[in-house]
């Protein structure tokens, strides 16, 4: 911290930022802060209910009814065909897994690295994990021809004396996602406990009972805090390899197949970087929405947090580009005829523009905007960048799944793919994601108040001469 | 098996059929709906779960292939070729395989119906119109028609197959001195049977259908003959083709095809030579002339008028190519030239057929292995009764138009679909007071009839068929019912669903009712008795596949083996002594209309004229274009680019005779000055799978004929106009993979 | 462009009698007449899907006859007709990817099985099949409650073959019901199966006799002898799937 | 409102109500499952105990297909009538009225299959009989039944257990050093546990 003190005198006054801009140096009494968090939870205007109603309606029709229709009619109502046996459902699956990935992973990495500006938004990111994984699971179930028999993937002793096949990447996937779902739910839940306890203590009646159950009797004793921190530390470290493995295994669903374009050894890290890119890009969107729609949030979520996410985005975008061109150049230089045709098809085929859209959104946009601090600190711009990157990453998955499936080793069968009922169901999943967020925003404290408080307690502004120097005491 | 027992008795079954088919569903609990035990009286030899096989004859076209039908608990499950039948030796074509979809078609005529002309035979919900009269009344109607009209006011129009019903109706017409039944079929017209027979008669001095021995040849020049598709006897000819390629392991037979549009047959050729339509005969003459010139002999009369250079010009085949081909033909040990298809459907078709026969005579292969024979005459046949040519049909329609025919019986043919619109049969029908159709299916002609007395489907019928082409031995294919019918089990008592009755039975009963000479001439209890009376002619023949001295034994063997055929080689070797003496004028073909494009209609090989109501045939891709479920127009990609049309654009094709709209298929193997359209779709009735699907190219044809009287179906010149509409053709091939630039327009 | 991409590869990979049943298709003889397609569909209860679905790449036929174009007019040639069905790979890529053993190898017959009732419809096997030989039941094509026209047409369904419902993958089985039936007959007569006794529906119908079927572990059978000629090759042999369908090159 | 509802549930009556609802749901489920396991109603209550137990008619007399092919078959009225037309009881017994009527009207007796196997399983009786299995091994002792009921739940595990144990027994009962015999036993075992044996 002394480095900052040395650097400060060189800045001219107008360049000096007010340390108070940082949440950590803008402390607030605990009681007030808890009230603010509770207030934001309990404020539900007519606008809120209107949006929730609309979202619920979309979920019931676009997700519920359309899926019922899909199940009853069979996958004929989707756009899948030969050779594009996997369509938008699998795109959605990879996309949502990617989103889900980043929430927990970002939070875990930031926690492990002790990045202080993480404190107010880890919860938002972790919730993203939980809700996105719900959508990812739903997408897989939508994709299945006979979803009512999906339980056959569960290994349990049965009257048929037959087990699932553990050779199948889909089984690994099933296992990995189940593990990830459990781990990330726990990882979401652990830091929630003190906040739930806080809500419990400030509510009455059956609501209190509800939070009483959720808070599993947390009373804030020294021992409880110690155990909580220990558990969180273990999980933060443990979940990083789990998250990496999950998305690597998702990549293996593709990479293990003998198909041109898919069968690539770099697909694992490439998919992980892609997942991070889309997931981290989703964070500023959610932050922006939360900050601009919920009460008291401007205090918690500040430009500095957008700045942190922006820096991460820039780096991840570069990593992604590195892996993408690595994969691309290897396949191009390899000169395999099928890879060649596939690349030609992606770039000049009927849907050539998708490829350029992907490159624009994933590389041009972040590289040209995120280098500048001022732009990084503009919430709406960051939200826009986040949306564009998500469009780009969705396009990337679209290219990998239906576009690449169009080209196989039997040119006589090459038929293109036009999504049909998938579009409606995709809208439904997005609506479900939002609806879950909206519901969560009134049930769970979106800001981990205790973590912010903990951080603020550790951060102190010291006056040295005229300058106020931020310092931090060792926490943990 | 005595003649008192007909299998119908013990095939009577129950509980099967419509509502509760034994195998309803696959992997769900719905399989609980299964009901078993279709029989009330199970035949001794039948076990549940084991199949019973019957030999019969395929009725999908007139080739007369032998079938073995597998039946299971009273239902026909699968048909396969009869390995003993000399026509197909155990093989079948796609149409034969799909014959079951005719038997179990959702749209068959439910029973005898009296109906007003033009009214559909199935409703908008695709439910069949119920029968509204009894068979007794139906027989009375036929009896009245036969007895109350003057004999020359009665006309019979029949399908192409020379079967027992044709014999029966011939006997019937003889008994009352009515005109002999007319036989007709669109396939016969496309095959130009009249032209082929006329050419044989002119050059070889002997009438009969030519038999081209492809299997024993080394080199085949085919002038438009689509012998692997629907021409004469495709299964037998495909067998011949197979032998052409593989008979001699050291030397693979070579095959050259001359035609303007690459047919499925042309696709299998080693060389496909796109010549101008109508110049096939000229090229044959040029080849012959070049061969003679090269050998240094003097030109025979046939080639006296041949100017090789001008033929090279007009046909679009270079002189070098002609010389090379002539050399090849002359140098081959067993060369064979075949004419057929669109080459004969030209104004100079007879000249083409004769020029090609001359080419065969020149290499001296008439009556030799690997050469040209005449098809053997079937047992019981006095001569080959060919189907009517278009000229004869024109005369027949004129007769109908004049009102001199009071009652018309139609069986086995759908003339309203199978005749060009320019032959105004529909109008002529208005002048016929009574039309009786024996159609099994609600086809266009049945819809225009006053009475429909449905015949049984081929797999429910007795019969025999005199094989006209394809078999090297004299063959009579035998048919027997393999199922007793299609039943429903709505109530406790199973009901026959399609209450059809054999037309022969109807006619025999009507003859008895009509009385007089008719009754005494046709004193048969039923169809089977009539067939036995015919088969008596074969008793004691020892040169056959089997022999028997007594008719009941013979009939049993006949049914068991699926017919009777000789074991000898019965191909007729005609004399070729005068074949080279006919002079030709070497006239190019005349074309009708002033459009800029030649128009080549061809028979869709899988569907042909009557396959459109079978969903499986609809879904089987056309072998060359892979289009399913619709009709299309084939245009060379360059021509399409000039016209500014792309795949799936709807164009208006108009000729002097009419116009149709169809989707474009950019077909790379067609001359730029030619367009082609398949025949087989464009039904306005004929069941839910056929109706309203595609267009009929016959709407574009005039009634111009060639010298022999066969329809000059390839003699139209048409023009094309873009309509701006688009209708996607369904095809099996992936356009992205099969065509350049991922199938996008460059 | 894509014309010559999937002509059979000749890699002189030794047969090593890998496998049990094999098929040889002579492309020189195949006339593309589609009789095999019809016969297969009739034998194996393959549904028809209608015009729209058929045009969208959802044909359910277990055999498709491929053909490409080479050259341009007037020197255009159609490449030899190539019937493609499940190649019954000895090392099939479709098998390990199925999570529930629905696509599974038959150890006793060395065929790729598709156990319809076990299939949950992930469609991974179809993606991983380099020959694109698998078809999927996109709808309840065989359900008469949804397609009233089937009420009569259902009568010819083959009781020896399961009728598939929606959401199930299917493919050519080498007519395993006929293999089983013949085995049963041979067993009841206490003898071995004779060469040529098992005939799949496609080979049975083929008017050109272009399809031969039999045991490839016995060098004396017709199919073994046809498979060792110089014209023999396999589709995508470089993938090492060891397919059991041998193609004899056309036009030579 | 929600609160008062929960409060109401806390009352003794409310708890009883919850219990009643729970029991109703449970018994409904049990009843539903029991329905699917019931032996179906046959057109005639055919007394197997008399025909097999007393009259000693062999199974294969009425179900001859078991010896030859996949399905043993259920007898048609012809077979019943062959004996019954000679018996006086046919005219008098009210239980046989359906048979008499069926014969008079020439309608089938629609027996309902009890030993039901889904149609994606291709079961063939012949090899099982050939392998020396008795009918009662799978079908139970019908001489003690009237209307036929299945003695066990039929599922894949049941089939496979038998296939496995039989092949194991065969291998144990024939200890051999002959590699050919051992190979054929191993082959039998593979064949009998192969999916393609029953599913295609």
PDB file of N, CA and C in Angstrom, chain A residues 71-72 74-76 78-83 85-86 143-146 149 152 160 163-165 167-168 170 253 257-259 337 341 405 408 410 412-413 418 420, chain C residues 5-6 56-58 64 66-68 93 96-99 101 116-124 126-128 130-132 134-136 138-139 166-167 236:
ATOM      1  N   UNK A  71     -42.433 -32.500 -26.458  1.00  0.00           N
ATOM      2  CA  UNK A  71     -42.393 -33.880 -25.977  1.00  0.00           C
ATOM      3  C   UNK A  71     -43.489 -34.699 -26.644  1.00  0.00           C
ATOM      4  N   UNK A  72     -44.672 -34.139 -26.747  1.00  0.00           N
ATOM      5  CA  UNK A  72     -45.779 -34.895 -27.313  1.00  0.00           C
ATOM      6  C   UNK A  72     -45.598 -35.146 -28.802  1.00  0.00           C
ATOM      7  N   UNK A  74     -42.679 -34.975 -30.513  1.00  0.00           N
ATOM      8  CA  UNK A  74     -41.372 -35.480 -30.899  1.00  0.00           C
ATOM      9  C   UNK A  74     -40.532 -34.349 -31.448  1.00  0.00           C
ATOM     10  N   UNK A  75     -39.259 -34.668 -31.651  1.00  0.00           N
ATOM     11  CA  UNK A  75     -38.331 -33.611 -32.036  1.00  0.00           C
ATOM     12  C   UNK A  75     -38.562 -33.101 -33.451  1.00  0.00           C
ATOM     13  N   UNK A  76     -39.551 -33.658 -34.131  1.00  0.00           N
ATOM     14  CA  UNK A  76     -39.864 -33.165 -35.468  1.00  0.00           C
ATOM     15  C   UNK A  76     -40.222 -31.695 -35.482  1.00  0.00           C
ATOM     16  N   UNK A  78     -38.729 -29.498 -33.850  1.00  0.00           N
ATOM     17  CA  UNK A  78     -37.505 -28.704 -33.815  1.00  0.00           C
ATOM     18  C   UNK A  78     -36.908 -28.686 -35.214  1.00  0.00           C
ATOM     19  N   UNK A  79     -35.772 -28.040 -35.349  1.00  0.00           N
ATOM     20  CA  UNK A  79     -35.194 -27.933 -36.686  1.00  0.00           C
ATOM     21  C   UNK A  79     -34.132 -28.970 -36.964  1.00  0.00           C
ATOM     22  N   UNK A  80     -33.925 -29.907 -36.048  1.00  0.00           N
ATOM     23  CA  UNK A  80     -32.872 -30.892 -36.251  1.00  0.00           C
ATOM     24  C   UNK A  80     -33.167 -31.767 -37.453  1.00  0.00           C
ATOM     25  N   UNK A  81     -32.134 -32.220 -38.095  1.00  0.00           N
ATOM     26  CA  UNK A  81     -32.308 -33.104 -39.244  1.00  0.00           C
ATOM     27  C   UNK A  81     -31.051 -33.950 -39.367  1.00  0.00           C
ATOM     28  N   UNK A  82     -30.982 -34.707 -40.404  1.00  0.00           N
ATOM     29  CA  UNK A  82     -29.717 -35.350 -40.723  1.00  0.00           C
ATOM     30  C   UNK A  82     -28.996 -34.413 -41.666  1.00  0.00           C
ATOM     31  N   UNK A  83     -27.791 -34.000 -41.428  1.00  0.00           N
ATOM     32  CA  UNK A  83     -26.835 -34.468 -40.425  1.00  0.00           C
ATOM     33  C   UNK A  83     -26.791 -33.612 -39.157  1.00  0.00           C
ATOM     34  N   UNK A  85     -27.896 -33.352 -36.133  1.00  0.00           N
ATOM     35  CA  UNK A  85     -28.685 -34.016 -35.111  1.00  0.00           C
ATOM     36  C   UNK A  85     -28.733 -33.194 -33.832  1.00  0.00           C
ATOM     37  N   UNK A  86     -27.737 -32.347 -33.656  1.00  0.00           N
ATOM     38  CA  UNK A  86     -27.722 -31.481 -32.480  1.00  0.00           C
ATOM     39  C   UNK A  86     -27.927 -30.061 -32.943  1.00  0.00           C
ATOM     40  N   UNK A 143     -33.398 -31.519 -25.366  1.00  0.00           N
ATOM     41  CA  UNK A 143     -32.719 -32.081 -26.517  1.00  0.00           C
ATOM     42  C   UNK A 143     -32.984 -33.574 -26.660  1.00  0.00           C
ATOM     43  N   UNK A 144     -33.272 -34.246 -25.563  1.00  0.00           N
ATOM     44  CA  UNK A 144     -33.383 -35.697 -25.625  1.00  0.00           C
ATOM     45  C   UNK A 144     -34.647 -36.150 -26.327  1.00  0.00           C
ATOM     46  N   UNK A 145     -34.514 -37.229 -27.083  1.00  0.00           N
ATOM     47  CA  UNK A 145     -35.666 -37.757 -27.805  1.00  0.00           C
ATOM     48  C   UNK A 145     -36.701 -38.345 -26.864  1.00  0.00           C
ATOM     49  N   UNK A 146     -36.243 -39.014 -25.821  1.00  0.00           N
ATOM     50  CA  UNK A 146     -37.187 -39.628 -24.883  1.00  0.00           C
ATOM     51  C   UNK A 146     -36.783 -39.205 -23.483  1.00  0.00           C
ATOM     52  N   UNK A 149     -37.185 -41.011 -20.115  1.00  0.00           N
ATOM     53  CA  UNK A 149     -36.323 -42.113 -19.711  1.00  0.00           C
ATOM     54  C   UNK A 149     -34.942 -41.628 -19.308  1.00  0.00           C
ATOM     55  N   UNK A 152     -32.359 -43.228 -16.906  1.00  0.00           N
ATOM     56  CA  UNK A 152     -31.495 -44.356 -17.215  1.00  0.00           C
ATOM     57  C   UNK A 152     -30.019 -43.973 -17.203  1.00  0.00           C
ATOM     58  N   UNK A 160     -33.345 -54.406 -14.732  1.00  0.00           N
ATOM     59  CA  UNK A 160     -32.847 -54.799 -16.049  1.00  0.00           C
ATOM     60  C   UNK A 160     -31.421 -55.327 -15.953  1.00  0.00           C
ATOM     61  N   UNK A 163     -26.328 -51.238 -16.617  1.00  0.00           N
ATOM     62  CA  UNK A 163     -25.832 -49.977 -16.098  1.00  0.00           C
ATOM     63  C   UNK A 163     -25.605 -48.986 -17.221  1.00  0.00           C
ATOM     64  N   UNK A 164     -25.489 -47.703 -16.878  1.00  0.00           N
ATOM     65  CA  UNK A 164     -25.088 -46.780 -17.938  1.00  0.00           C
ATOM     66  C   UNK A 164     -23.648 -47.036 -18.378  1.00  0.00           C
ATOM     67  N   UNK A 165     -23.314 -46.524 -19.544  1.00  0.00           N
ATOM     68  CA  UNK A 165     -22.012 -46.791 -20.134  1.00  0.00           C
ATOM     69  C   UNK A 165     -21.050 -45.672 -19.777  1.00  0.00           C
ATOM     70  N   UNK A 167     -18.147 -45.296 -20.713  1.00  0.00           N
ATOM     71  CA  UNK A 167     -17.259 -44.901 -21.801  1.00  0.00           C
ATOM     72  C   UNK A 167     -17.742 -43.632 -22.467  1.00  0.00           C
ATOM     73  N   UNK A 168     -19.011 -43.317 -22.277  1.00  0.00           N
ATOM     74  CA  UNK A 168     -19.608 -42.253 -23.073  1.00  0.00           C
ATOM     75  C   UNK A 168     -19.290 -40.886 -22.488  1.00  0.00           C
ATOM     76  N   UNK A 170     -20.991 -38.447 -22.701  1.00  0.00           N
ATOM     77  CA  UNK A 170     -22.224 -37.901 -22.129  1.00  0.00           C
ATOM     78  C   UNK A 170     -22.391 -38.327 -20.677  1.00  0.00           C
ATOM     79  N   UNK A 253     -17.372 -33.609 -25.035  1.00  0.00           N
ATOM     80  CA  UNK A 253     -18.551 -34.081 -25.769  1.00  0.00           C
ATOM     81  C   UNK A 253     -18.328 -33.896 -27.260  1.00  0.00           C
ATOM     82  N   UNK A 257     -15.548 -36.824 -30.422  1.00  0.00           N
ATOM     83  CA  UNK A 257     -16.215 -37.361 -31.603  1.00  0.00           C
ATOM     84  C   UNK A 257     -15.244 -37.367 -32.776  1.00  0.00           C
ATOM     85  N   UNK A 258     -15.430 -38.327 -33.695  1.00  0.00           N
ATOM     86  CA  UNK A 258     -14.593 -38.277 -34.882  1.00  0.00           C
ATOM     87  C   UNK A 258     -15.320 -37.459 -35.937  1.00  0.00           C
ATOM     88  N   UNK A 259     -15.188 -36.160 -35.767  1.00  0.00           N
ATOM     89  CA  UNK A 259     -15.817 -35.275 -36.741  1.00  0.00           C
ATOM     90  C   UNK A 259     -14.825 -34.196 -37.102  1.00  0.00           C
ATOM     91  N   UNK A 337      -8.660 -32.563 -45.745  1.00  0.00           N
ATOM     92  CA  UNK A 337      -9.638 -32.047 -46.709  1.00  0.00           C
ATOM     93  C   UNK A 337     -10.959 -31.683 -46.042  1.00  0.00           C
ATOM     94  N   UNK A 341     -12.697 -27.991 -46.018  1.00  0.00           N
ATOM     95  CA  UNK A 341     -14.048 -27.711 -46.501  1.00  0.00           C
ATOM     96  C   UNK A 341     -14.887 -27.087 -45.397  1.00  0.00           C
ATOM     97  N   UNK A 405     -21.855 -29.282 -37.770  1.00  0.00           N
ATOM     98  CA  UNK A 405     -22.495 -30.577 -37.990  1.00  0.00           C
ATOM     99  C   UNK A 405     -22.974 -30.721 -39.417  1.00  0.00           C
ATOM    100  N   UNK A 408     -19.970 -33.171 -42.806  1.00  0.00           N
ATOM    101  CA  UNK A 408     -19.433 -34.415 -42.288  1.00  0.00           C
ATOM    102  C   UNK A 408     -18.701 -35.105 -43.422  1.00  0.00           C
ATOM    103  N   UNK A 410     -19.754 -37.375 -45.356  1.00  0.00           N
ATOM    104  CA  UNK A 410     -20.633 -37.895 -46.400  1.00  0.00           C
ATOM    105  C   UNK A 410     -21.332 -36.718 -47.082  1.00  0.00           C
ATOM    106  N   UNK A 412     -23.086 -36.232 -49.478  1.00  0.00           N
ATOM    107  CA  UNK A 412     -24.436 -36.406 -50.009  1.00  0.00           C
ATOM    108  C   UNK A 412     -25.493 -36.012 -48.983  1.00  0.00           C
ATOM    109  N   UNK A 413     -25.125 -36.053 -47.708  1.00  0.00           N
ATOM    110  CA  UNK A 413     -26.134 -35.812 -46.677  1.00  0.00           C
ATOM    111  C   UNK A 413     -26.148 -34.381 -46.164  1.00  0.00           C
ATOM    112  N   UNK A 418     -32.398 -25.104 -39.814  1.00  0.00           N
ATOM    113  CA  UNK A 418     -33.145 -23.890 -39.494  1.00  0.00           C
ATOM    114  C   UNK A 418     -33.863 -24.139 -38.175  1.00  0.00           C
ATOM    115  N   UNK A 420     -36.457 -24.077 -35.221  1.00  0.00           N
ATOM    116  CA  UNK A 420     -37.898 -23.781 -35.213  1.00  0.00           C
ATOM    117  C   UNK A 420     -38.390 -23.595 -33.788  1.00  0.00           C
TER     118      UNK A 420
ATOM    119  N   UNK C   5     -15.189 -37.085 -53.010  1.00  0.00           N
ATOM    120  CA  UNK C   5     -14.725 -37.125 -51.637  1.00  0.00           C
ATOM    121  C   UNK C   5     -14.953 -38.460 -50.956  1.00  0.00           C
ATOM    122  N   UNK C   6     -16.025 -39.130 -51.301  1.00  0.00           N
ATOM    123  CA  UNK C   6     -16.241 -40.357 -50.547  1.00  0.00           C
ATOM    124  C   UNK C   6     -16.242 -41.582 -51.422  1.00  0.00           C
ATOM    125  N   UNK C  56     -36.341 -32.042 -45.814  1.00  0.00           N
ATOM    126  CA  UNK C  56     -35.536 -31.384 -44.791  1.00  0.00           C
ATOM    127  C   UNK C  56     -34.425 -32.302 -44.286  1.00  0.00           C
ATOM    128  N   UNK C  57     -34.237 -33.438 -44.930  1.00  0.00           N
ATOM    129  CA  UNK C  57     -33.167 -34.323 -44.497  1.00  0.00           C
ATOM    130  C   UNK C  57     -33.608 -35.252 -43.389  1.00  0.00           C
ATOM    131  N   UNK C  58     -34.875 -35.633 -43.412  1.00  0.00           N
ATOM    132  CA  UNK C  58     -35.339 -36.535 -42.352  1.00  0.00           C
ATOM    133  C   UNK C  58     -35.822 -37.855 -42.913  1.00  0.00           C
ATOM    134  N   UNK C  64     -29.469 -45.313 -48.410  1.00  0.00           N
ATOM    135  CA  UNK C  64     -29.658 -44.236 -49.365  1.00  0.00           C
ATOM    136  C   UNK C  64     -28.695 -44.498 -50.498  1.00  0.00           C
ATOM    137  N   UNK C  66     -26.369 -42.952 -52.998  1.00  0.00           N
ATOM    138  CA  UNK C  66     -25.707 -41.684 -53.257  1.00  0.00           C
ATOM    139  C   UNK C  66     -25.222 -41.647 -54.691  1.00  0.00           C
ATOM    140  N   UNK C  67     -25.186 -40.468 -55.222  1.00  0.00           N
ATOM    141  CA  UNK C  67     -24.560 -40.271 -56.526  1.00  0.00           C
ATOM    142  C   UNK C  67     -24.088 -38.826 -56.618  1.00  0.00           C
ATOM    143  N   UNK C  68     -22.985 -38.613 -57.292  1.00  0.00           N
ATOM    144  CA  UNK C  68     -22.460 -37.262 -57.480  1.00  0.00           C
ATOM    145  C   UNK C  68     -22.264 -37.025 -58.965  1.00  0.00           C
ATOM    146  N   UNK C  93     -17.625 -46.137 -34.135  1.00  0.00           N
ATOM    147  CA  UNK C  93     -17.586 -44.907 -33.349  1.00  0.00           C
ATOM    148  C   UNK C  93     -18.901 -44.604 -32.642  1.00  0.00           C
ATOM    149  N   UNK C  96     -19.226 -46.387 -28.339  1.00  0.00           N
ATOM    150  CA  UNK C  96     -18.805 -45.929 -27.007  1.00  0.00           C
ATOM    151  C   UNK C  96     -19.493 -44.650 -26.558  1.00  0.00           C
ATOM    152  N   UNK C  97     -20.075 -43.894 -27.456  1.00  0.00           N
ATOM    153  CA  UNK C  97     -20.602 -42.600 -27.055  1.00  0.00           C
ATOM    154  C   UNK C  97     -22.000 -42.676 -26.477  1.00  0.00           C
ATOM    155  N   UNK C  98     -22.661 -43.823 -26.610  1.00  0.00           N
ATOM    156  CA  UNK C  98     -24.022 -43.910 -26.083  1.00  0.00           C
ATOM    157  C   UNK C  98     -23.975 -44.063 -24.570  1.00  0.00           C
ATOM    158  N   UNK C  99     -24.653 -43.186 -23.829  1.00  0.00           N
ATOM    159  CA  UNK C  99     -24.569 -43.275 -22.369  1.00  0.00           C
ATOM    160  C   UNK C  99     -25.341 -44.447 -21.781  1.00  0.00           C
ATOM    161  N   UNK C 101     -25.951 -47.674 -23.418  1.00  0.00           N
ATOM    162  CA  UNK C 101     -25.786 -48.946 -24.135  1.00  0.00           C
ATOM    163  C   UNK C 101     -26.926 -49.229 -25.110  1.00  0.00           C
ATOM    164  N   UNK C 116     -33.692 -50.435 -29.591  1.00  0.00           N
ATOM    165  CA  UNK C 116     -34.627 -49.301 -29.668  1.00  0.00           C
ATOM    166  C   UNK C 116     -35.212 -48.965 -28.304  1.00  0.00           C
ATOM    167  N   UNK C 117     -35.568 -49.989 -27.556  1.00  0.00           N
ATOM    168  CA  UNK C 117     -36.260 -49.722 -26.306  1.00  0.00           C
ATOM    169  C   UNK C 117     -35.329 -49.135 -25.257  1.00  0.00           C
ATOM    170  N   UNK C 118     -34.025 -49.199 -25.499  1.00  0.00           N
ATOM    171  CA  UNK C 118     -33.099 -48.642 -24.545  1.00  0.00           C
ATOM    172  C   UNK C 118     -32.747 -47.207 -24.913  1.00  0.00           C
ATOM    173  N   UNK C 119     -33.038 -46.822 -26.147  1.00  0.00           N
ATOM    174  CA  UNK C 119     -32.575 -45.520 -26.650  1.00  0.00           C
ATOM    175  C   UNK C 119     -33.299 -44.380 -25.947  1.00  0.00           C
ATOM    176  N   UNK C 120     -32.521 -43.388 -25.490  1.00  0.00           N
ATOM    177  CA  UNK C 120     -33.163 -42.222 -24.890  1.00  0.00           C
ATOM    178  C   UNK C 120     -33.051 -41.004 -25.788  1.00  0.00           C
ATOM    179  N   UNK C 121     -32.456 -41.172 -26.942  1.00  0.00           N
ATOM    180  CA  UNK C 121     -32.503 -40.108 -27.947  1.00  0.00           C
ATOM    181  C   UNK C 121     -31.517 -38.982 -27.755  1.00  0.00           C
ATOM    182  N   UNK C 122     -30.288 -39.274 -27.308  1.00  0.00           N
ATOM    183  CA  UNK C 122     -29.308 -38.192 -27.227  1.00  0.00           C
ATOM    184  C   UNK C 122     -28.726 -37.860 -28.600  1.00  0.00           C
ATOM    185  N   UNK C 123     -28.823 -38.797 -29.525  1.00  0.00           N
ATOM    186  CA  UNK C 123     -28.389 -38.630 -30.910  1.00  0.00           C
ATOM    187  C   UNK C 123     -26.878 -38.453 -31.047  1.00  0.00           C
ATOM    188  N   UNK C 124     -26.138 -38.779 -30.018  1.00  0.00           N
ATOM    189  CA  UNK C 124     -24.686 -38.684 -30.131  1.00  0.00           C
ATOM    190  C   UNK C 124     -24.173 -39.693 -31.149  1.00  0.00           C
ATOM    191  N   UNK C 126     -25.481 -40.760 -33.814  1.00  0.00           N
ATOM    192  CA  UNK C 126     -25.665 -40.314 -35.192  1.00  0.00           C
ATOM    193  C   UNK C 126     -24.630 -39.267 -35.564  1.00  0.00           C
ATOM    194  N   UNK C 127     -24.305 -38.402 -34.614  1.00  0.00           N
ATOM    195  CA  UNK C 127     -23.255 -37.423 -34.870  1.00  0.00           C
ATOM    196  C   UNK C 127     -21.930 -38.102 -35.125  1.00  0.00           C
ATOM    197  N   UNK C 128     -21.701 -39.156 -34.379  1.00  0.00           N
ATOM    198  CA  UNK C 128     -20.383 -39.767 -34.420  1.00  0.00           C
ATOM    199  C   UNK C 128     -20.270 -40.810 -35.508  1.00  0.00           C
ATOM    200  N   UNK C 130     -19.500 -41.757 -38.943  1.00  0.00           N
ATOM    201  CA  UNK C 130     -18.895 -41.078 -40.090  1.00  0.00           C
ATOM    202  C   UNK C 130     -19.664 -41.330 -41.377  1.00  0.00           C
ATOM    203  N   UNK C 131     -20.488 -42.360 -41.392  1.00  0.00           N
ATOM    204  CA  UNK C 131     -21.211 -42.703 -42.619  1.00  0.00           C
ATOM    205  C   UNK C 131     -22.610 -42.100 -42.650  1.00  0.00           C
ATOM    206  N   UNK C 132     -22.983 -41.423 -41.607  1.00  0.00           N
ATOM    207  CA  UNK C 132     -24.316 -40.822 -41.512  1.00  0.00           C
ATOM    208  C   UNK C 132     -25.384 -41.859 -41.846  1.00  0.00           C
ATOM    209  N   UNK C 134     -27.354 -43.383 -39.690  1.00  0.00           N
ATOM    210  CA  UNK C 134     -28.410 -43.531 -38.707  1.00  0.00           C
ATOM    211  C   UNK C 134     -29.553 -42.571 -38.987  1.00  0.00           C
ATOM    212  N   UNK C 135     -30.739 -43.028 -38.715  1.00  0.00           N
ATOM    213  CA  UNK C 135     -31.899 -42.158 -38.884  1.00  0.00           C
ATOM    214  C   UNK C 135     -32.633 -42.084 -37.559  1.00  0.00           C
ATOM    215  N   UNK C 136     -33.281 -40.975 -37.363  1.00  0.00           N
ATOM    216  CA  UNK C 136     -33.912 -40.715 -36.076  1.00  0.00           C
ATOM    217  C   UNK C 136     -35.407 -40.562 -36.274  1.00  0.00           C
ATOM    218  N   UNK C 138     -38.023 -38.584 -35.775  1.00  0.00           N
ATOM    219  CA  UNK C 138     -38.289 -37.218 -35.339  1.00  0.00           C
ATOM    220  C   UNK C 138     -39.707 -37.074 -34.828  1.00  0.00           C
ATOM    221  N   UNK C 139     -40.611 -37.845 -35.376  1.00  0.00           N
ATOM    222  CA  UNK C 139     -42.013 -37.782 -34.933  1.00  0.00           C
ATOM    223  C   UNK C 139     -42.524 -39.204 -34.742  1.00  0.00           C
ATOM    224  N   UNK C 166     -41.448 -42.281 -31.538  1.00  0.00           N
ATOM    225  CA  UNK C 166     -40.683 -41.047 -31.625  1.00  0.00           C
ATOM    226  C   UNK C 166     -39.511 -41.049 -30.638  1.00  0.00           C
ATOM    227  N   UNK C 167     -38.481 -40.332 -31.029  1.00  0.00           N
ATOM    228  CA  UNK C 167     -37.357 -40.158 -30.118  1.00  0.00           C
ATOM    229  C   UNK C 167     -36.373 -41.301 -30.092  1.00  0.00           C
ATOM    230  N   UNK C 236     -14.313 -44.615 -46.200  1.00  0.00           N
ATOM    231  CA  UNK C 236     -13.594 -43.954 -45.112  1.00  0.00           C
ATOM    232  C   UNK C 236     -12.754 -44.938 -44.314  1.00  0.00           C
TER     233      UNK C 236
END
